[in-house]
Each structure stands twice: as C-alpha cells, then as structure tokens.
mmCIF file of C-alpha atoms in Angstrom:
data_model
loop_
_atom_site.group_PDB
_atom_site.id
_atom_site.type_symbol
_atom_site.label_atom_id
_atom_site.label_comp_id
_atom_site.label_asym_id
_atom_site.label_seq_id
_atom_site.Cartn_x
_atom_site.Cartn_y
_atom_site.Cartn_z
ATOM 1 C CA UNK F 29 -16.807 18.962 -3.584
ATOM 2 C CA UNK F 30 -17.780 17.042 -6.548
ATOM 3 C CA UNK F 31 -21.163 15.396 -7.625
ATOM 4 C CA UNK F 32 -18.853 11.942 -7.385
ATOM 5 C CA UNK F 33 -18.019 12.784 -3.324
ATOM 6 C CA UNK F 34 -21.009 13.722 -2.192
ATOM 7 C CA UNK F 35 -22.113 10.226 -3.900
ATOM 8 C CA UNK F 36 -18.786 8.778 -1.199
ATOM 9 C CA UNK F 37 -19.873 10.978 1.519
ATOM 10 C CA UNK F 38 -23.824 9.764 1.217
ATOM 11 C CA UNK F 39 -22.554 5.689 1.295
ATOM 12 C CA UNK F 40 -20.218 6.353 4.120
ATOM 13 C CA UNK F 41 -23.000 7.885 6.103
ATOM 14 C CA UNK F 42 -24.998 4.141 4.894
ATOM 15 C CA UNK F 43 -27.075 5.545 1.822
ATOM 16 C CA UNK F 44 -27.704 2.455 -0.003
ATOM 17 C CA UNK F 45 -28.921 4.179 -3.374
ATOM 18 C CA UNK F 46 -25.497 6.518 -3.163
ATOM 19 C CA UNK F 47 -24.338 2.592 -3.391
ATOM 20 C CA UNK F 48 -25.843 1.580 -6.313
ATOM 21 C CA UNK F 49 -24.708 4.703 -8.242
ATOM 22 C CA UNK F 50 -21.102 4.107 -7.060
ATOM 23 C CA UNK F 51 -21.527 0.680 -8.093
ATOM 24 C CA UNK F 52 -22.819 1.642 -11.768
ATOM 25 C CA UNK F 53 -19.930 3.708 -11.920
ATOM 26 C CA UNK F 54 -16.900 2.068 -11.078
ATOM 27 C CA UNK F 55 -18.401 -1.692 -12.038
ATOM 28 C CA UNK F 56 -16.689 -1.638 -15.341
ATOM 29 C CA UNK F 57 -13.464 -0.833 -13.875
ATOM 30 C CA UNK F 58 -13.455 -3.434 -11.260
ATOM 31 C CA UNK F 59 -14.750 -6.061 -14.260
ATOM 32 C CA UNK F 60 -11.735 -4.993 -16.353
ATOM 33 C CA UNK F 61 -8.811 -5.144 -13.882
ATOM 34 C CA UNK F 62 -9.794 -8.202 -12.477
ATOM 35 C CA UNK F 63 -10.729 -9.833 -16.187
ATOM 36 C CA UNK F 64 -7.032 -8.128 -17.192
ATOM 37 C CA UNK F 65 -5.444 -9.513 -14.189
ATOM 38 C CA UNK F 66 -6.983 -13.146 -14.375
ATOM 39 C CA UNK F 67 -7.878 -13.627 -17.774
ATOM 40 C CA UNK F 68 -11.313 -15.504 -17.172
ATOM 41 C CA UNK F 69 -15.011 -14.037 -17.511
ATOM 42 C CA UNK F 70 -15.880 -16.356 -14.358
ATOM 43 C CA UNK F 71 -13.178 -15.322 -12.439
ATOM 44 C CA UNK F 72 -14.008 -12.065 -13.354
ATOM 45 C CA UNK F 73 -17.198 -11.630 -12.215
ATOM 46 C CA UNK F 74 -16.878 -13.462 -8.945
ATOM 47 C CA UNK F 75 -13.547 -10.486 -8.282
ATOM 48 C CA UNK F 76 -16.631 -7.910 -9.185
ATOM 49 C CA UNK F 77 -18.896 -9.721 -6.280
ATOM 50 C CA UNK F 78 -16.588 -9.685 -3.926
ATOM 51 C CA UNK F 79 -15.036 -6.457 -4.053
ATOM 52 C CA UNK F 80 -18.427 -4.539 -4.053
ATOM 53 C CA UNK F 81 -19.711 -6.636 -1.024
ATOM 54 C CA UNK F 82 -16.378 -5.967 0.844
ATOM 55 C CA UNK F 83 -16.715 -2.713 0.001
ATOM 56 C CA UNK F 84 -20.010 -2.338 1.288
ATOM 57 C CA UNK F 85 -19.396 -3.860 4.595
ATOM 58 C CA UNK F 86 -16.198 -1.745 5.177
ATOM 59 C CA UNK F 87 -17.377 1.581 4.329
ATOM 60 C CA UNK F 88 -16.075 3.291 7.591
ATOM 61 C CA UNK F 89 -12.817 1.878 6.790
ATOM 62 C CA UNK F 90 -12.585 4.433 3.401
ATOM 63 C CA UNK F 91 -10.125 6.954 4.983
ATOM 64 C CA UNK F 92 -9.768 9.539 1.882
ATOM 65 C CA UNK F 93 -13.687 9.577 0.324
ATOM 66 C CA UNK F 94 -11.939 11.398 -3.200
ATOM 67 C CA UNK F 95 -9.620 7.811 -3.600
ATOM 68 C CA UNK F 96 -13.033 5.649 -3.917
ATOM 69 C CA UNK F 97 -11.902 4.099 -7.344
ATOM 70 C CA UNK F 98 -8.241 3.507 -6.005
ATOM 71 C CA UNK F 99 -9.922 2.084 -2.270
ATOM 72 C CA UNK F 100 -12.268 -0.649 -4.975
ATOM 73 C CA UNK F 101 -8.807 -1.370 -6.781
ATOM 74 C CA UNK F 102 -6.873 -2.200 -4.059
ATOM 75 C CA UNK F 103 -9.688 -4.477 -2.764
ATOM 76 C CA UNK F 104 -9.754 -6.245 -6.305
ATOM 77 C CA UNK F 105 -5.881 -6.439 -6.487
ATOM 78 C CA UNK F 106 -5.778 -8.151 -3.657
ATOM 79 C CA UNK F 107 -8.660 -10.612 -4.308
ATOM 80 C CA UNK F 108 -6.340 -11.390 -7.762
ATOM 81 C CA UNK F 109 -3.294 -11.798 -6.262
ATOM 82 C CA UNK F 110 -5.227 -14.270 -3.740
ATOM 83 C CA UNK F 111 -6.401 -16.452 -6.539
ATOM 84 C CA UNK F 112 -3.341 -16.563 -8.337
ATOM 85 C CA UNK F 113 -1.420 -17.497 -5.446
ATOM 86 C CA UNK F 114 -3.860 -20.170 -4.528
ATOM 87 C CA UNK F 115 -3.943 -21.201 -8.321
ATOM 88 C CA UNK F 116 0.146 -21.726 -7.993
ATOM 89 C CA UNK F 117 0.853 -18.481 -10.574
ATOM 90 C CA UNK F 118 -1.423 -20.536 -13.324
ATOM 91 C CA UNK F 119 -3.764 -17.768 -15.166
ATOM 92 C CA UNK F 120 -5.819 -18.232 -18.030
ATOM 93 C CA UNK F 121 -4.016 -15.619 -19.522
ATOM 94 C CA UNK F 122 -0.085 -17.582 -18.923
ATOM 95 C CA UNK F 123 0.040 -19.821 -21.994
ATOM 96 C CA UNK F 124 4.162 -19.177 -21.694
ATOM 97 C CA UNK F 125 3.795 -21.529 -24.930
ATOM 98 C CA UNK F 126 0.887 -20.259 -26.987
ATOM 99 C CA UNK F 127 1.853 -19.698 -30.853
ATOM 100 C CA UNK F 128 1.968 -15.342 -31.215
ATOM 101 C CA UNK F 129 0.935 -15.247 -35.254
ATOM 102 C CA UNK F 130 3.390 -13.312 -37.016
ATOM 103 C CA UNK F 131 2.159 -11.923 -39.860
ATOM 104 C CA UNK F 132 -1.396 -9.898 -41.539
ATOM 105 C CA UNK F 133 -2.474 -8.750 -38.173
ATOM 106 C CA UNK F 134 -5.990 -7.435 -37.840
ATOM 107 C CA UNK F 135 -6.902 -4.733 -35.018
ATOM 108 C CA UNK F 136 -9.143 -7.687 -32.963
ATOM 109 C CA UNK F 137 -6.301 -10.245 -33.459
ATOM 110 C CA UNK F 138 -3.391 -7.413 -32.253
ATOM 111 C CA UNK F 139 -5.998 -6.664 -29.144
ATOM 112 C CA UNK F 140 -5.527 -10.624 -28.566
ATOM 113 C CA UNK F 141 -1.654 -10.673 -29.225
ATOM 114 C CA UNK F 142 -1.388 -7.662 -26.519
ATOM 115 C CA UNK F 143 -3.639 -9.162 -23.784
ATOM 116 C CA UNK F 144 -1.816 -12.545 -24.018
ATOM 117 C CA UNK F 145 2.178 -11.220 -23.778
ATOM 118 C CA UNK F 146 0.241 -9.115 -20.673
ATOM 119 C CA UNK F 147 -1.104 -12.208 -19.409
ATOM 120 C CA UNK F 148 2.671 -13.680 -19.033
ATOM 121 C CA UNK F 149 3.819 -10.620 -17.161
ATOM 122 C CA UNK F 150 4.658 -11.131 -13.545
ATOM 123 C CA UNK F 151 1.835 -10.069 -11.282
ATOM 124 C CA UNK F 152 3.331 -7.193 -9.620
ATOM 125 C CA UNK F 153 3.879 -6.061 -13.290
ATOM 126 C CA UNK F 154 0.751 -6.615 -14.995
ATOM 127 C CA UNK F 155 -1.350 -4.922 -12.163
ATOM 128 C CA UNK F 156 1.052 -1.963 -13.149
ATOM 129 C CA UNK F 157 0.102 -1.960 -16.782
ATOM 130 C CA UNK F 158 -3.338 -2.941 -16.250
ATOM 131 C CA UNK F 159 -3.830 0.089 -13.765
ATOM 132 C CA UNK F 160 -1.949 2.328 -16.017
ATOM 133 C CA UNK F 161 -2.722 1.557 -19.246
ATOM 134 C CA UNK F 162 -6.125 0.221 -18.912
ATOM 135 C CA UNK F 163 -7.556 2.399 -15.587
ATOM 136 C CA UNK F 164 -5.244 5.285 -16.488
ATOM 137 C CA UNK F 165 -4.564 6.093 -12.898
ATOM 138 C CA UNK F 166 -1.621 7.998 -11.871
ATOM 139 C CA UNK F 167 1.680 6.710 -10.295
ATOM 140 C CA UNK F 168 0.230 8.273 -7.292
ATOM 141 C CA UNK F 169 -2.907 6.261 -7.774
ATOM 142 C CA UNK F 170 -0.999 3.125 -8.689
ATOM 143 C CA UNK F 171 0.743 3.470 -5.488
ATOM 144 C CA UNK F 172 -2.408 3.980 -3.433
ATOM 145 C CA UNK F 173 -3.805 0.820 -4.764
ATOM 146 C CA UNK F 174 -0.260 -1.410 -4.901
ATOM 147 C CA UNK F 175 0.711 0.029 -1.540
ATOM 148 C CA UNK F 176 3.850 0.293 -3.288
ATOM 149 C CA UNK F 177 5.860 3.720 -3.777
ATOM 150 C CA UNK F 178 5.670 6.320 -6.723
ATOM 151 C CA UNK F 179 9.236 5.602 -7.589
ATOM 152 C CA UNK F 180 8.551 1.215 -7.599
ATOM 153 C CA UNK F 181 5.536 2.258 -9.670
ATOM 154 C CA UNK F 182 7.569 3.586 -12.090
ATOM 155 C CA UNK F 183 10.051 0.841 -11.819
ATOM 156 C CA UNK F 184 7.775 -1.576 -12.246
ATOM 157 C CA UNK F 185 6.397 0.325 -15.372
ATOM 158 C CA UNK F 186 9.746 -0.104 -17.108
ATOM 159 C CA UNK F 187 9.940 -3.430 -16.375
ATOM 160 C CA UNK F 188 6.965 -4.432 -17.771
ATOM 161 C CA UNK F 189 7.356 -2.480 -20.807
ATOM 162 C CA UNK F 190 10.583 -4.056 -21.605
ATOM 163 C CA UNK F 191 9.197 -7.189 -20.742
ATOM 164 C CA UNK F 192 6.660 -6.654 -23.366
ATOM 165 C CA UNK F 193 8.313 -5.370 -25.735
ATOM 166 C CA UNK F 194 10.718 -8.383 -25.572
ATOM 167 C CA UNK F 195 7.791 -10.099 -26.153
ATOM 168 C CA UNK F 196 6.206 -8.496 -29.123
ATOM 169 C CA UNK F 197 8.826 -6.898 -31.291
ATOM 170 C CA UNK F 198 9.325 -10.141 -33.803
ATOM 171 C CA UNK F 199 5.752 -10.022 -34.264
ATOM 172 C CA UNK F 200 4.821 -6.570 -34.541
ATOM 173 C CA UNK F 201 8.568 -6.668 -36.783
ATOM 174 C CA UNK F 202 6.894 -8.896 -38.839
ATOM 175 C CA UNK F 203 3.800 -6.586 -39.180
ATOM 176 C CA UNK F 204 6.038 -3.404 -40.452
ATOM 177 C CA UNK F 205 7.183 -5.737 -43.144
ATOM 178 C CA UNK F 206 5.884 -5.586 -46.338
ATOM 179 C CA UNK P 25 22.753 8.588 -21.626
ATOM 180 C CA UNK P 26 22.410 4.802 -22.312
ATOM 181 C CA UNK P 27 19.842 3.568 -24.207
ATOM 182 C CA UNK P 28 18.361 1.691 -21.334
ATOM 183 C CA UNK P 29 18.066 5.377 -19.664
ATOM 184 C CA UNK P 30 16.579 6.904 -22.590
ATOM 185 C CA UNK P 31 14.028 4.165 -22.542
ATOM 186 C CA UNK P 32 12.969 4.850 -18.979
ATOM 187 C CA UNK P 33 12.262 8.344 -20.230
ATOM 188 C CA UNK P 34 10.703 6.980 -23.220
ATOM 189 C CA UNK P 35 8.046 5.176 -20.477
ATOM 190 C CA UNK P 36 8.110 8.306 -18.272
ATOM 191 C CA UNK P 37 6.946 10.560 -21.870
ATOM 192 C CA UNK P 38 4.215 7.706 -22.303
ATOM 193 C CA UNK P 39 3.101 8.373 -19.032
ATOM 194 C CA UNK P 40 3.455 12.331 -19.288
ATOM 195 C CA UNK P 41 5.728 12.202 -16.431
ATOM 196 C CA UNK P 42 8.722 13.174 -18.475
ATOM 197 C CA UNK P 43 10.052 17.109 -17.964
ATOM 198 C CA UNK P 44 10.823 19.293 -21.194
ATOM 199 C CA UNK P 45 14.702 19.025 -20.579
ATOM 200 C CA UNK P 46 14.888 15.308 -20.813
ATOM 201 C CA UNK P 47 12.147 15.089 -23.554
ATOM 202 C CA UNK P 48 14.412 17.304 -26.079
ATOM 203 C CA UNK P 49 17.393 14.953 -24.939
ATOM 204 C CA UNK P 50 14.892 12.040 -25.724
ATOM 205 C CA UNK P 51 14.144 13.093 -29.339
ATOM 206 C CA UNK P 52 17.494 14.147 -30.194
ATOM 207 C CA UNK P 53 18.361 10.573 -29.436
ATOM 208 C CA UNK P 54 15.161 8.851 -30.571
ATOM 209 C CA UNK P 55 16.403 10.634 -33.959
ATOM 210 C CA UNK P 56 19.421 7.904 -34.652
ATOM 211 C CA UNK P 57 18.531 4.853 -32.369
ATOM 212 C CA UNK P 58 15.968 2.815 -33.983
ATOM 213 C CA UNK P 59 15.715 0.410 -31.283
ATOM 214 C CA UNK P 60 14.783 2.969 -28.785
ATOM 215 C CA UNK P 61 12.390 3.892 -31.617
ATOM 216 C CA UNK P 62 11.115 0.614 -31.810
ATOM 217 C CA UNK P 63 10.723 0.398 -27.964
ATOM 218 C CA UNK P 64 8.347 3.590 -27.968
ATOM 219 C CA UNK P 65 6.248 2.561 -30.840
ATOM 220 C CA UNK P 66 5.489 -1.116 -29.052
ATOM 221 C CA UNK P 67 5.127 0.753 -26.223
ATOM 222 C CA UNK P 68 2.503 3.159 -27.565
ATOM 223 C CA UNK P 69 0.976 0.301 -29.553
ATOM 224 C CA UNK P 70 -0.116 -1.438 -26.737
ATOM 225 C CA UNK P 71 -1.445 1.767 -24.667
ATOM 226 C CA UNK P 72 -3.753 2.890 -28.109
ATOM 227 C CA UNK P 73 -5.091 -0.747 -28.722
ATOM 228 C CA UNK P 74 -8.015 -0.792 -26.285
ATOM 229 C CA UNK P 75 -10.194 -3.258 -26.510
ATOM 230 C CA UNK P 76 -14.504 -2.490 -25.626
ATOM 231 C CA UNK P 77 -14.814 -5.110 -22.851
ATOM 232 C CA UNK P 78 -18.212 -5.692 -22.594
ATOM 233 C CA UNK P 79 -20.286 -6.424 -18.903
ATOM 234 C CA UNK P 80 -21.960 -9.275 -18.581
ATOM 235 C CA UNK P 81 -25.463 -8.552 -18.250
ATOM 236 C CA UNK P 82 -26.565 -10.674 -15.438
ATOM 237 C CA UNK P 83 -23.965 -9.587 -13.010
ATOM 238 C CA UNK P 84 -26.070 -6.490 -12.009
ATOM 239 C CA UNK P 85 -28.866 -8.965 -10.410
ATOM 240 C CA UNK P 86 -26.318 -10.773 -9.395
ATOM 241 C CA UNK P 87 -24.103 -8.498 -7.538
ATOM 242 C CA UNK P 88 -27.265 -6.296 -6.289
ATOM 243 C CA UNK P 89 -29.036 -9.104 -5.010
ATOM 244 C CA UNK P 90 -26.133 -10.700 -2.824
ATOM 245 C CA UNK P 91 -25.612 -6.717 -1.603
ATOM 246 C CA UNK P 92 -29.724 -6.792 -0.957
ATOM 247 C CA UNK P 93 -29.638 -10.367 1.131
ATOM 248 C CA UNK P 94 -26.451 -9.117 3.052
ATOM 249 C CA UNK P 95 -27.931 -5.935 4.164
ATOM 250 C CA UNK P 96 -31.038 -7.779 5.473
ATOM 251 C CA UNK P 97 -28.919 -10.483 7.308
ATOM 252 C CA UNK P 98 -26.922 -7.170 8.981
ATOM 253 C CA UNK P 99 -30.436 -5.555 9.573
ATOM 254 C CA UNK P 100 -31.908 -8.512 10.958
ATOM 255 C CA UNK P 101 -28.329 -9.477 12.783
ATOM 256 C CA UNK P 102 -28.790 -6.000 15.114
ATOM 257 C CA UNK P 103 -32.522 -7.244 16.432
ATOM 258 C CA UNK P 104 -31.463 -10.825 17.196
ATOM 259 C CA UNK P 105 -28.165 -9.712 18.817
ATOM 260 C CA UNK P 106 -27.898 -10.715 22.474
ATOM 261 C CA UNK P 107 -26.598 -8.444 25.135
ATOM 262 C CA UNK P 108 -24.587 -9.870 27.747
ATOM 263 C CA UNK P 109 -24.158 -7.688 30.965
ATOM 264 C CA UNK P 110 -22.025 -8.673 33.874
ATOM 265 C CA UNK P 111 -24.065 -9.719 36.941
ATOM 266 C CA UNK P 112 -23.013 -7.115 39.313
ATOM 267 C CA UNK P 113 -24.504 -4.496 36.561
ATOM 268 C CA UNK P 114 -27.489 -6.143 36.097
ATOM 269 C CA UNK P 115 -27.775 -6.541 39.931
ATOM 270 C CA UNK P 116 -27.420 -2.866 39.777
ATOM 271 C CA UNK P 117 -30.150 -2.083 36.884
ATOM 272 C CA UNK P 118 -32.640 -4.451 38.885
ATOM 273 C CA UNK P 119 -32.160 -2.796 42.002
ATOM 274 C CA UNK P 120 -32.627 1.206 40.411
ATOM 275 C CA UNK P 121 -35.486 0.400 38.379
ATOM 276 C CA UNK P 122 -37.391 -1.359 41.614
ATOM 277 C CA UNK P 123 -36.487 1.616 43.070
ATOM 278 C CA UNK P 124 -38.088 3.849 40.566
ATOM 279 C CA UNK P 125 -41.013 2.200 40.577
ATOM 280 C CA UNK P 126 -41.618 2.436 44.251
ATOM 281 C CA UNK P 127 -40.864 5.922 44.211
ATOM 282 C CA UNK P 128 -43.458 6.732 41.091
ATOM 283 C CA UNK P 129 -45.958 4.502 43.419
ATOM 284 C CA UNK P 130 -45.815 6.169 46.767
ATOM 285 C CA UNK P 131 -45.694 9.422 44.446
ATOM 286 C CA UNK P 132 -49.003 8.778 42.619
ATOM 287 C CA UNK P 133 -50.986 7.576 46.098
ATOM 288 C CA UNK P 134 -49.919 10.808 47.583
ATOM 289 C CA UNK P 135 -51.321 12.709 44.847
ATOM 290 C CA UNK P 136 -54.589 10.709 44.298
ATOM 291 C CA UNK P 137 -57.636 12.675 44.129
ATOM 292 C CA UNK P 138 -61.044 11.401 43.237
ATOM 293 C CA UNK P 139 -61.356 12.982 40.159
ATOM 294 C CA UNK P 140 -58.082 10.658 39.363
ATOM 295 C CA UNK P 141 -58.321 7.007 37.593
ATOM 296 C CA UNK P 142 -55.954 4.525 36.807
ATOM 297 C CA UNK P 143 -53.505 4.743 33.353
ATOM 298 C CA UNK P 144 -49.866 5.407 32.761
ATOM 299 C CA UNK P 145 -47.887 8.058 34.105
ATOM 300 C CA UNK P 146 -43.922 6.906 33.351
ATOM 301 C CA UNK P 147 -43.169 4.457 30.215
ATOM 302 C CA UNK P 148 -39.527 3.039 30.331
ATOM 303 C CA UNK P 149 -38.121 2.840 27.337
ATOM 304 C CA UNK P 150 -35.311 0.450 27.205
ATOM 305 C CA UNK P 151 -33.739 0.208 23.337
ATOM 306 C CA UNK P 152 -34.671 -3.034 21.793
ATOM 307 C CA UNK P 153 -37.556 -4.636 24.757
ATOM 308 C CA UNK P 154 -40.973 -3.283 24.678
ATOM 309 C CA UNK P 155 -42.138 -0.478 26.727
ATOM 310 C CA UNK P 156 -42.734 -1.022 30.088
ATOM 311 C CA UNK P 157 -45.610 0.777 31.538
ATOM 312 C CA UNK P 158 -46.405 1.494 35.502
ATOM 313 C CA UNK P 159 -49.670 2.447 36.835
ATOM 314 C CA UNK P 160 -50.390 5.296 38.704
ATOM 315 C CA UNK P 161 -52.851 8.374 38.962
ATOM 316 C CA UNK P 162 -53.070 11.475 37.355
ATOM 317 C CA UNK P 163 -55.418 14.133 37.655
ATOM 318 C CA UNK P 164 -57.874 14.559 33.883
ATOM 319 C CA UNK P 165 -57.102 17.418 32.376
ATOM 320 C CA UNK P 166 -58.555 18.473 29.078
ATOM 321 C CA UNK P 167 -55.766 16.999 27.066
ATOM 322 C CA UNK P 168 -55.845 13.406 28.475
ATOM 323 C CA UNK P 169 -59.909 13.113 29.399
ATOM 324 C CA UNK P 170 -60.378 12.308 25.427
ATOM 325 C CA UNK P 171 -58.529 8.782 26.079
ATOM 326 C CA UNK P 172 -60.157 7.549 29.273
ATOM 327 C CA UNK P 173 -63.584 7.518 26.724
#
C-alpha cells in the first residue's frame, strides 16, 4: 500500500487532515481539467469548490481507494459538462471564428493557438485530450472517469486528433516555412 | 493499410499503446507519406507544448474554509437532529424503563442498612439526552466513602 492510499484509506475512515493533503495534491489537477474544459479562471475555480466539497461529503461512496484522482475527475467532468450544457455548448474557449496567426510563432503564442483549436473540440473529445494529454491518465483511467469504454476512449482520441490537426496544420504549415 | 489506419496507430504510438509489429509497419509507412508525417508531428506538438498553469492563490482559503463551515453544519446537524419513534415503541420504552426503576427501588429498600445514605446506584445513559440518575442506597465502602465528604 502506498503513502498516497493510506492518505484514501485515513479520509474514508473521516480524517480531515488526510483531506487536506489529498486536496494539496490533486488541486492542480482538478484546476486544470476544469480551466481546460471551460476555458475561464472563474469557472475554474468554482469546478475546484465543488468537486472537493462533493467529494468530501461522499467519501463512502469511493469504491476503489487507488482510483482517488480518476473518482475527483469524474466529479469535475461532470460539473463541466453541466455548465456547458446549461451555457447552450458556449465556452470561453469556442471562438469557432477567432483569427489563428499564421506566421513567427513564439512558444507562449503556440501554447495559445493549441488551447484555443482544443477549446472548439466537442466535449466528449476535449475531456479525452485534456485527460490524456494534460492529466496523462491511461485509457483505462479515461474510461473510469468518462464512464465510457477503453476502446471509445481510443476512438474518441482519434477523433480529436484529427479534429485538431484539421485545425492546425495551415498554421503550424506556415511555421515550417521559411 | 490506409492512411486513416496508419494514423490510428500513429495516436495509439503517441499514447504507447501501439505493439512492436504495427509500429515497424508504422515507420515503414511514415517513411513515404508526408501527410501521415505531418499528422504525428501536430500530434506530438500539441502533447510537448505544456503550458505552467498557475493556482490562484486565494482558492486554498477559499475552498478550505467552505470544507471547514460544511463540516461544522454536519457536526452540528447530528446534535440538533430529531428522532421520531412510532408511538407503540415509545409506549414500549416508557413502560420498561418505569419498570426498571421500580425494580432498582424495591431493590435498594430491601438492602438498606443504616450505615447506607442516599446517592446513585444506576445512571441511564440514553445517546444524545443527559444522564438520568435514580436514587437508591448503597452500603460505603472504602472506594465510595471519599464522595459522600
């Protein structure tokens, strides 16, 4: 058993402190996906809130203590997909018509390029990239948290990967060119 | 294989999920297709660019102290809680715990000597109402004659 389940183990027996180290763990995680996912700060931190209270009040309901990170995932994934539904699909981060610069790209302003064409992904296809390119969980744990299957993970990873690339290849074209 | 398949196992190498047989297939085709090239380098592009996200410094107050007020509205919650029994069990309760108590009463006049004085010899404890004490006798003894001073 690892240093990381006994910290599980202590918070589902209702060790607060065992909490707050979970917490200080896994908080940057939960900030990401859900700042990935929505593309606000606000939204952001309100995602981190909520998952971290609703994990706190359903700690009996953690069946496997070693899929903690994957259990706070799923809780945030579904807390996105709740405010994007509600927001009618509008993100911050779905500017279908915002300008991609083609030319002289820095490292900051590629970052920005990349996190917008993610931003106009489908949901169930940016929580796929976000999880796996940004969390670097496994299909397995991609499945876990999407309640989807191994093999729709890795459908879904195509998908969004072609999407992408249809996205960025004239710019990142443009980049290769002298 | 197509170069739509050959992209899938271009994802499934990015991944690591891709066995040695189709990788060597992979490269040998990667090798004179520059559009599958070009998929696998946007591909791996986007997985190396990482951007430092940084957390927003308040949110620890924040988050701890909603987690702080909602585990003192649960602690609190279990002391105010009402319980509700159905009359025939409370009936029930009422009529055991009078008889207890004139059991423990006839008990402690039979047993009266004149050594004996008055102070409790059964506390109920019932979880969540305060002990209820009945009077009786009991004889002093060394360990008990310290309270009656």
């Amino acid at each position: 058993m690892t240093g990381h389940d006994r910290l599980v183990e202590a918070f589902r027996a209702g060790d607060d402190i065992a909490f707050v180290s979970l917490y200080n763990i896994h908080k940057r995680s939960v900030y990401l996906f859900g700042l990935k996912m929505l593309g606000d700060t606000d939204e952001a931190k309100d995602i981190v809130q909520g998952v971290f209270l609703k994990a706190y009040e359903r700690r009996q309901q953690l069946a496997d203590g070693g899929k903690f990170k994957a259990w706070l995932l799923a809780i945030a994934r579904n807390d996105c997909l709740t405010r994007i539904r509600k927001s009618g699909f509008q993100t911050h981060l779905s500017d279908e018509h915002s300008e991609l610069p083609a030319s002289s790209l820095e490292t900051d302003e590629e970052i920005a390029i990349i996190r917008r064409a993610v931003g106009r992904l489908a949901p169930e296809q940016r929580e796929v990239v976000i999880l796996r390119e940004y969390e670097d969980l496994s299909y397995r744990d991609i499945a876990t948290v999407t309640g989807a299957s191994e093999g729709t993970v890795k459908s879904r990873l195509f998908a969004a990967r072609r999407r992408l690339y249809e996205i960025l290849k004239p710019v990142f074209a443009e980049r290769r060119t002298p | 294989m197509s170069c739509h398949e050959q992209q899938q196992n271009a994802s499934g190498f990015i991944d690591g999920e891709l066995d040695p047989a189709r990788q060597a297939i992979l490269f040998a085709h990667l090798a004179g297709c520059t559009e599958c090239q070009s998929f696998m380098e946007t591909s791996m592009r986007i997985r190396d660019r990482h951007e430092d996200i940084e957390y927003p410094a308040d949110l620890d107050e924040t988050v701890l102290g909603r987690l702080m007020r909602a585990r003192e509205i649960r602690v609190a919650g279990f002391w105010r809680r009402r319980v509700v029994l159905p009359v025939p069990a409370l009936a029930a309760a009422a009529i055991i715990l009078i008889f207890l108590m004139v059991g423990l009463f006839n008990r402690g006049r039979e047993q009266s000597k004149p050594a004996g004085f008055a102070q409790p010899t059964a506390v109920i404890m019932i979880y969540g109402i305060p002990p209820v004490e009945i009077l009786g006798k009991i004889p002093v003894t060394p360990a008990n004659q310290f309270r009656e001073q």
